[in-house]
Structures are given as structure tokens and as C-alpha cells.
XYZ file of C-alpha atoms in Angstrom:
435
model
C -0.019 0.030 0.087
C 1.226 3.346 -1.005
C 1.408 6.774 1.122
C -2.222 7.786 -0.549
C -3.586 4.286 1.075
C -1.946 4.831 4.543
C -3.528 8.586 4.495
C -6.988 7.259 3.475
C -6.792 4.601 6.328
C -5.777 7.322 8.947
C -8.412 9.874 7.763
C -11.294 7.097 7.755
C -10.352 5.631 11.443
C -10.580 9.106 12.410
C -13.839 9.763 10.699
C -15.275 6.287 12.147
C -14.184 7.131 15.709
C -15.493 10.739 15.502
C -18.792 9.392 14.373
C -18.888 6.982 17.088
C -18.153 9.421 19.757
C -20.926 11.724 18.323
C -23.241 8.753 18.753
C -22.329 8.578 22.451
C -22.696 12.332 22.738
C -25.910 12.493 21.097
C -27.420 9.078 22.986
C -26.413 10.173 26.492
C -28.242 13.012 28.843
C -31.706 13.611 29.510
C -33.901 14.225 26.533
C -37.429 12.974 25.081
C -37.737 10.382 22.829
C -36.983 11.993 19.175
C -37.150 10.327 16.065
C -34.782 12.920 14.333
C -32.300 12.003 17.109
C -32.690 8.412 16.409
C -32.034 8.928 12.555
C -29.171 10.724 13.481
C -27.630 7.829 15.648
C -28.456 5.366 12.728
C -26.761 7.487 10.226
C -23.562 7.905 12.249
C -23.363 4.277 13.069
C -23.692 3.671 9.296
C -20.807 6.135 8.648
C -18.613 4.484 10.887
C -19.224 1.225 9.268
C -18.723 2.362 5.717
C -15.347 4.388 6.737
C -13.973 1.001 8.738
C -14.832 -0.946 5.763
C -13.033 1.159 3.466
C -10.066 1.417 5.778
C -9.911 -2.516 6.000
C -10.084 -2.860 2.220
C -7.048 -0.415 1.905
C -5.315 -2.438 4.339
C -6.089 -5.584 2.794
C -5.242 -4.746 -0.805
C -2.582 -6.661 -2.176
C -3.310 -9.857 -0.194
C -2.837 -12.689 -2.233
C -3.819 -15.618 0.089
C -7.578 -16.570 -0.125
C -8.560 -15.660 3.365
C -7.217 -12.090 2.783
C -8.636 -11.768 -0.569
C -12.268 -12.797 0.672
C -12.026 -10.434 3.619
C -11.218 -7.614 1.141
C -14.143 -8.926 -1.171
C -16.288 -8.590 1.987
C -15.364 -5.113 3.248
C -15.263 -3.691 -0.422
C -18.836 -4.771 -1.007
C -19.686 -3.552 2.457
C -18.196 -0.319 1.851
C -20.329 0.391 -1.698
C -23.499 -1.006 -0.094
C -23.456 0.723 3.247
C -22.562 4.085 1.310
C -26.239 3.687 -0.335
C -27.462 3.047 2.955
C -25.942 5.924 4.723
C -27.326 8.420 1.914
C -30.927 6.816 2.541
C -30.378 7.475 6.098
C -29.357 11.177 5.805
C -33.047 11.253 3.688
C -34.700 9.729 6.624
C -32.808 11.994 9.114
C -33.803 15.065 6.803
C -37.384 13.894 6.943
C -37.604 13.482 10.578
C -35.925 16.802 11.397
C -38.928 18.272 9.195
C -41.505 16.189 10.993
C -39.651 17.378 14.296
C -40.400 20.996 13.387
C -44.344 20.494 12.721
C -44.427 19.965 8.918
C -45.115 16.628 7.203
C -42.684 15.496 4.642
C -44.246 13.161 1.815
C -43.435 9.790 2.796
C -43.237 8.659 -0.659
C -39.756 10.573 -1.093
C -38.290 8.437 1.744
C -39.546 5.157 0.300
C -38.316 6.312 -2.970
C -34.845 6.454 -1.457
C -35.050 3.019 0.045
C -36.214 1.676 -3.209
C -33.076 3.365 -5.190
C -30.999 1.927 -2.112
C -32.260 -1.324 -2.677
C -31.593 -1.551 -6.336
C -27.924 0.067 -5.953
C -27.209 -2.676 -3.392
C -28.524 -5.371 -5.838
C -26.414 -3.726 -8.350
C -23.372 -4.204 -6.156
C -24.280 -7.898 -5.556
C -24.334 -8.320 -9.387
C -21.007 -6.726 -9.763
C -19.346 -9.457 -7.619
C -20.353 -11.719 -10.548
C -19.540 -9.783 -13.461
C -17.123 -7.131 -12.120
C -19.318 -4.177 -13.821
C -18.473 -1.734 -10.781
C -15.153 -3.319 -9.343
C -13.413 -6.704 -9.116
C -10.652 -8.211 -6.929
C -7.866 -9.557 -9.377
C -5.548 -12.556 -8.344
C -3.155 -10.230 -6.704
C -5.834 -9.055 -4.256
C -5.835 -5.554 -5.944
C -8.980 -3.343 -6.282
C -9.751 -2.864 -9.997
C -12.449 -0.493 -11.082
C -15.195 -2.217 -13.582
C -16.335 -0.647 -16.971
C -19.603 0.764 -15.373
C -18.181 2.197 -12.198
C -19.601 5.546 -13.216
C -23.096 3.955 -12.770
C -22.624 3.369 -9.138
C -21.780 7.032 -8.756
C -24.909 8.064 -10.844
C -26.857 5.880 -8.124
C -25.194 8.405 -5.315
C -25.897 11.489 -7.706
C -29.703 10.656 -7.509
C -29.445 10.263 -3.728
C -27.796 13.654 -3.484
C -30.441 15.503 -5.835
C -33.482 14.083 -4.023
C -31.940 14.901 -0.587
C -31.229 18.751 -2.256
C -34.869 18.817 -3.385
C -36.129 17.665 0.042
C -34.147 20.475 1.967
C -35.211 23.144 -0.797
C -39.077 22.065 -0.677
C -39.312 22.360 3.218
C -36.314 25.042 3.897
C -39.102 27.301 5.715
C -39.043 24.177 8.587
C -35.424 25.078 9.427
C -33.649 28.397 10.653
C -30.874 29.828 8.570
C -28.141 28.050 10.493
C -29.800 24.457 10.190
C -30.553 25.094 6.484
C -26.942 26.106 5.948
C -25.552 23.153 7.943
C -27.824 20.398 6.238
C -27.164 22.173 2.737
C -23.326 21.714 3.199
C -23.902 18.345 4.199
C -25.545 17.880 0.622
C -23.308 20.140 -1.326
C -20.081 18.469 0.367
C -20.885 14.952 -1.074
C -21.749 16.126 -4.413
C -18.290 17.924 -4.779
C -16.664 14.555 -3.442
C -18.617 12.624 -5.907
C -17.477 14.736 -8.829
C -13.818 14.519 -7.661
C -13.902 10.691 -7.025
C -15.069 10.213 -10.699
C -12.130 12.312 -12.036
C -9.425 10.861 -9.687
C -8.710 7.287 -8.467
C -7.079 6.459 -5.441
C -8.179 9.330 -2.997
C -11.503 8.667 -0.936
C -12.836 12.031 -1.427
C -16.358 10.488 -0.631
C -15.216 9.212 2.710
C -13.621 12.039 3.484
C -16.692 14.320 2.671
C -18.468 11.928 4.805
C -16.311 12.860 8.026
C -16.801 16.701 7.279
C -20.605 15.810 7.017
C -20.280 13.978 10.581
C -18.542 16.922 11.989
C -21.243 19.322 10.623
C -23.976 17.156 12.010
C -22.336 17.201 15.346
C -22.187 21.298 15.143
C -25.838 21.148 14.273
C -26.663 18.775 17.382
C -24.695 21.446 19.453
C -26.676 24.156 18.024
C -29.876 22.727 18.295
C -28.999 22.038 22.192
C -28.073 25.397 22.509
C -31.206 26.800 21.027
C -33.193 24.293 23.285
C -31.533 25.272 26.430
C -31.916 29.014 25.583
C -35.638 28.273 24.856
C -36.043 26.584 28.377
C -34.166 29.282 30.038
C -36.642 31.894 28.570
C -39.603 29.742 29.351
C -38.188 29.322 33.053
C -38.041 33.072 33.244
C -41.494 33.826 31.923
C -42.762 31.328 34.411
C -40.745 32.759 37.313
C -41.917 36.342 36.469
C -45.610 35.676 36.097
C -45.514 33.265 39.155
C -44.154 36.050 41.142
C -46.394 38.804 39.938
C -49.490 36.359 40.283
C -48.602 36.472 44.053
C -49.123 40.221 44.292
C -52.740 41.130 44.072
C -54.033 44.541 44.877
C -57.009 43.059 46.327
C -55.164 40.736 48.818
C -52.797 43.593 49.793
C -55.840 46.116 50.432
C -57.350 43.587 52.710
C -54.132 42.954 54.551
C -53.163 46.578 55.082
C -56.985 47.203 56.168
C -56.700 44.505 58.578
C -53.400 46.009 59.757
C -54.996 49.281 60.264
C -57.934 48.210 62.214
C -55.379 46.260 64.567
C -53.499 49.148 64.972
C -55.882 50.564 67.220
C -57.659 47.546 68.607
C -54.447 45.234 69.332
C -51.200 47.089 68.300
C -48.996 43.816 69.211
C -51.223 41.692 66.737
C -50.521 44.688 64.035
C -47.017 44.612 64.558
C -46.974 40.717 64.054
C -49.239 41.241 61.008
C -46.524 43.810 59.415
C -44.048 41.211 59.958
C -46.067 38.457 58.219
C -46.883 40.815 55.358
C -42.886 41.605 55.008
C -42.065 37.886 55.233
C -44.715 37.217 52.520
C -43.388 40.013 50.057
C -39.927 39.183 50.595
C -40.392 35.459 49.700
C -42.102 36.668 46.405
C -39.236 39.083 45.663
C -36.416 36.119 46.576
C -38.258 33.853 44.176
C -37.619 35.984 41.117
C -33.791 34.972 41.512
C -34.341 31.529 42.479
C -33.101 29.237 39.713
C -33.207 25.909 41.935
C -35.966 24.207 43.655
C -36.466 25.202 47.484
C -36.899 22.856 50.630
C -40.461 22.143 51.395
C -39.862 23.444 54.848
C -39.115 26.949 53.293
C -42.108 26.874 50.835
C -44.428 25.953 53.835
C -42.913 28.759 56.025
C -44.004 31.157 53.193
C -47.635 29.385 52.848
C -47.921 29.839 56.549
C -47.218 33.676 56.297
C -49.746 33.929 53.555
C -52.445 32.207 55.284
C -51.909 33.831 58.631
C -52.506 37.271 56.732
C -55.875 35.783 55.048
C -57.005 34.422 58.304
C -56.649 38.168 59.845
C -58.884 39.358 56.645
C -61.440 36.402 56.565
C -61.395 35.335 60.138
C -63.343 31.905 60.798
C -64.416 31.966 57.137
C -61.166 30.163 56.269
C -60.059 26.865 57.953
C -56.667 25.479 57.478
C -55.466 22.085 58.215
C -52.021 20.609 57.853
C -50.932 16.912 57.324
C -47.363 17.084 56.479
C -45.571 13.663 56.796
C -42.307 14.880 55.549
C -40.427 17.541 54.603
C -37.575 15.765 53.131
C -37.738 17.012 49.519
C -37.769 20.103 47.453
C -40.327 22.072 45.076
C -40.218 24.753 42.831
C -40.383 28.144 44.619
C -44.068 29.444 45.183
C -45.568 26.457 43.713
C -47.303 25.248 46.772
C -47.862 28.799 47.519
C -49.836 29.306 43.977
C -51.853 26.403 44.826
C -52.831 27.597 48.237
C -53.704 31.063 47.134
C -55.650 29.617 44.241
C -57.691 27.661 46.739
C -58.264 30.364 48.956
C -59.432 32.777 46.044
C -61.677 29.779 45.010
C -63.584 29.230 48.318
C -63.748 32.425 50.085
C -63.984 35.346 47.313
C -67.420 36.146 48.318
C -68.367 37.997 51.379
C -70.629 35.081 52.661
C -68.454 32.145 51.374
C -66.607 29.804 53.690
C -63.843 27.602 52.740
C -61.355 24.837 54.161
C -57.911 24.347 52.826
C -55.808 21.155 53.394
C -52.330 20.979 53.009
C -50.445 17.810 53.040
C -47.022 16.074 51.887
C -46.165 12.365 51.639
C -43.514 9.972 50.593
C -44.739 7.698 47.829
C -41.957 5.750 47.517
C -40.428 6.548 43.866
C -41.558 9.909 44.303
C -42.750 12.814 46.664
C -46.155 14.300 46.645
C -47.352 17.704 48.025
C -51.032 18.468 47.805
C -53.566 21.459 48.311
C -57.202 20.577 48.607
C -60.258 22.831 48.873
C -63.687 22.224 50.020
C -66.785 23.408 51.678
C -67.843 26.168 49.373
C -69.306 27.142 45.925
C -66.381 26.868 43.225
C -65.625 30.099 41.571
C -66.948 30.518 38.002
C -64.229 30.181 35.748
C -61.652 28.735 38.150
C -58.349 29.640 36.306
C -56.380 31.840 36.113
C -56.178 33.287 39.749
C -59.242 35.696 39.721
C -57.663 39.027 40.064
C -55.491 38.659 36.718
C -58.442 36.777 34.955
C -60.927 39.684 35.833
C -58.749 42.488 34.552
C -57.778 40.375 31.314
C -54.094 40.357 32.207
C -52.369 38.080 29.449
C -49.786 37.478 31.950
C -51.929 35.600 34.199
C -50.189 32.738 36.057
C -52.849 29.481 35.229
C -52.301 25.647 36.264
C -50.839 25.115 32.908
C -47.982 27.507 33.617
C -47.550 25.917 36.936
C -47.288 22.667 35.140
C -44.834 23.884 32.773
C -42.574 25.542 35.789
C -42.746 22.060 37.730
C -41.575 20.132 34.810
C -38.977 22.450 33.535
C -37.504 23.085 37.020
C -37.780 19.669 38.629
C -38.875 17.089 35.947
C -42.125 16.752 38.099
C -45.763 16.852 37.157
C -48.722 18.670 38.498
C -51.993 16.440 38.906
C -55.518 17.896 39.454
C -58.798 16.093 40.149
C -61.937 16.453 41.874
C -62.837 15.557 45.496
C -66.256 15.524 47.223
C -67.204 19.039 47.604
C -63.992 20.501 45.804
C -60.721 19.964 44.030
C -57.284 18.651 44.676
C -53.873 19.926 43.284
C -50.676 17.543 43.597
C -47.200 18.432 42.739
C -45.470 15.061 42.197
C -41.685 15.269 42.384
C -39.855 12.030 41.327
C -36.775 10.828 43.479
C -33.565 11.660 41.790
C -35.283 13.423 39.162
C -34.528 16.878 39.894
C -32.662 19.047 37.504
């Protein structure tokens, strides 16, 4: 094997190892099942197999013994056949990426690619018999056949279909994504033209290595975009949740109650002011809270809020606690949001009365913190919390917003349901699943 052969082996081995490393990178970590991610993994594994087959074929070239010659025939056949599979898998990856972005590519395009792939592989199998694409001579050397150009035309057809698919659904991608995928189509096209003109240098497999690098960069860009979107959503949830806790009606009621206490019971007024300060400080601190808080801290905030509501509502509000454990964390203001929602639902009218039950349990694989409200007529409309809903505030925080907040911050869920005479909302946090 000459120097060019050794260069090909080194480059192809590097490309195969890089592809497998990207497979590991894409496969590990926390992410939802994704068809485009699975398609990318299959594409990169196939690419690694093609590169390794061609590297082995270069190393085995010139082996005159029957075993070496047989191995070279197998690796060469594998390189040709898997090259077509690789192109079809790239089509499948593009189609999956389009579908992941809300559009539905034509299923016939992918089926056509696989049909062409099957025809191309069948042609390679025929070439083993008649040598129309290539043959291995008695000295174990690779020799191009008279119809080698036909094998390249199969590749050209794949590239044209992939280019059409990208152009047809270009609006599904961002400019950066379209640029990366476009290069993944253009590079093999250029390499195919060079491969047709020059013999001995694996332009196509070098292009495949560059495509693997580009796809890796594309995955990095996609993950950065997803992280950015998640961060923005967390910030929106945090701001809306904090603002939803500061209602003018509640503050007016609390200040009126404190005003009345100043003359009737000054020590109680002082305590009420402390409770209001604790409540408002917790809301302010939540704006900068990026991690779940201990349940004990969240319960302290809930107690300060309920103490103020009890001063305003008197015996119209009954509170019950059934906290079996505090050894876990919940998103900041999450339990407070559910408690305030329950109070607003049950004690909004002058003559209404209500009961709120707060509980926390260890369920084995998860923890559960629940708020149950009963004993009064439900508020028409329910969600969002009445003051924002009544003013038409577009930033009103709803149960759906809380569900997003819990899922993004902790990987948990928000469960809601009806109970006799009321409703129950539960924050379920998986053990070991906090983010």
C-alpha cells in the first residue's frame, strides 16, 4: 500500500471514531424520545461502518492468500452497499427533522430513496459476479469496472433527492440549520465529482467525515437553542408566578386588617406587619431562585400568607396541615400558588366559607405535596387566579403555567382532580429526577 493508501486509512479511522463519539454524545443525557435524534444515531453508526470497511479494504489490498482476498471482497462490498444505506439514512434524518418542526414531508420521498437504495445494493451484488462496478484481481488488488460511473450516478440521484427535500421544506429550518444541512448535501456532491475524475483518494469518505462534523455542530446548535428556549420559558414562568402572588385586592385587605389592628391590638398589628414583610420578601426572592427550594421553606411562606388571610377572613377560612415529610424540594412559590388559588376559589364572596388542607407524603419513587379545597361554592371560571383573570391580564399565571414550571425546573408533574365538595392539586416530584 502506498502513502495515499495510508493517508486514506488514517483519515477514515479518524472519521469512524469521531462518528461513534458523536453517537455517544447524542445518545447520553436527559432528553425526550426524538425520531430525528434516533435517525441521526443510525446515520452516524452507518457512516462509521462505511469508513471502517473502506479502511480495512485499503489495509487488505494486495493480499494474495484466499482468506485476505475474501475479507477484502467482503469489506469492499460492505463499503459500496453501506454507502447507499448512508445516503438513504440521511434522507430519513432530513425527513425526521422536518417532521420534528411541525411539517409533514411526503412519505413517498423516503420510500423512493429506500427503493433506489435496494436497487443500488442489488447492482453491487451483481457486480460481485460480473465485475461491472469493480473486481478484486488475483493479486488481491482493487480494479475499477467498466460501469463504475453507474455506481456514482446512484449516489448522484440520492444527492439530488436530498437537495430537493431541503429546498422544498426550507422554511421548516432556521438559517443556520439550513446552512449546515445544505453543506451536508453539497460536500458529497463535490466529492462525487472528484471521485469520478481521480482514482486512489477516498473523496467521498472524507466528505462523509466532514458531514459528521457538521452534524455534530448542528446537534450542538440545536441543544444550545433548546437550552436557550428552556431558560426563556423558566424566566417567563418565574416572572408571571411572582407577579401572580401580588394582588391589589389581597394587599388592600391585609393593609385594612393591619390598620384596624393598630388601634384595637397594636402587638397583633406588629405581628401582622412582620407576616406581610415575610410574604413579600419570599415573593421577591423567588424572582432570583433558579433551583427548587426545601419544602420547609415553601411551607413557611404558605403559613405567612395564610396567617394574613386568616386576619382578613377570620373564621371563614379553615386551614389543616397533614405534612408527613419535609425531606424534599419543590419549585419556589409552587405550593403557595396552589394555596392562594384554593383560597381565592373558596373564600372570594362575602358570605362564602372554605377549608384548605395542605399535605405532603413520601410515595416511594416520588414525593407528593397536595392542596385540597372544599366546603364552598366554586368560583366561576376557576383559572386563572381571579384578579388577573378579571382584569384581562395576558400574563396571568394558570395551572398550565405551573405545570410547565414544575416540569422544567424539576422534571415533576402537576396533577389535578375533583374530590367530594372541592378539588385537589398535587405537585409530584420524582426521586432523583430533580434538574
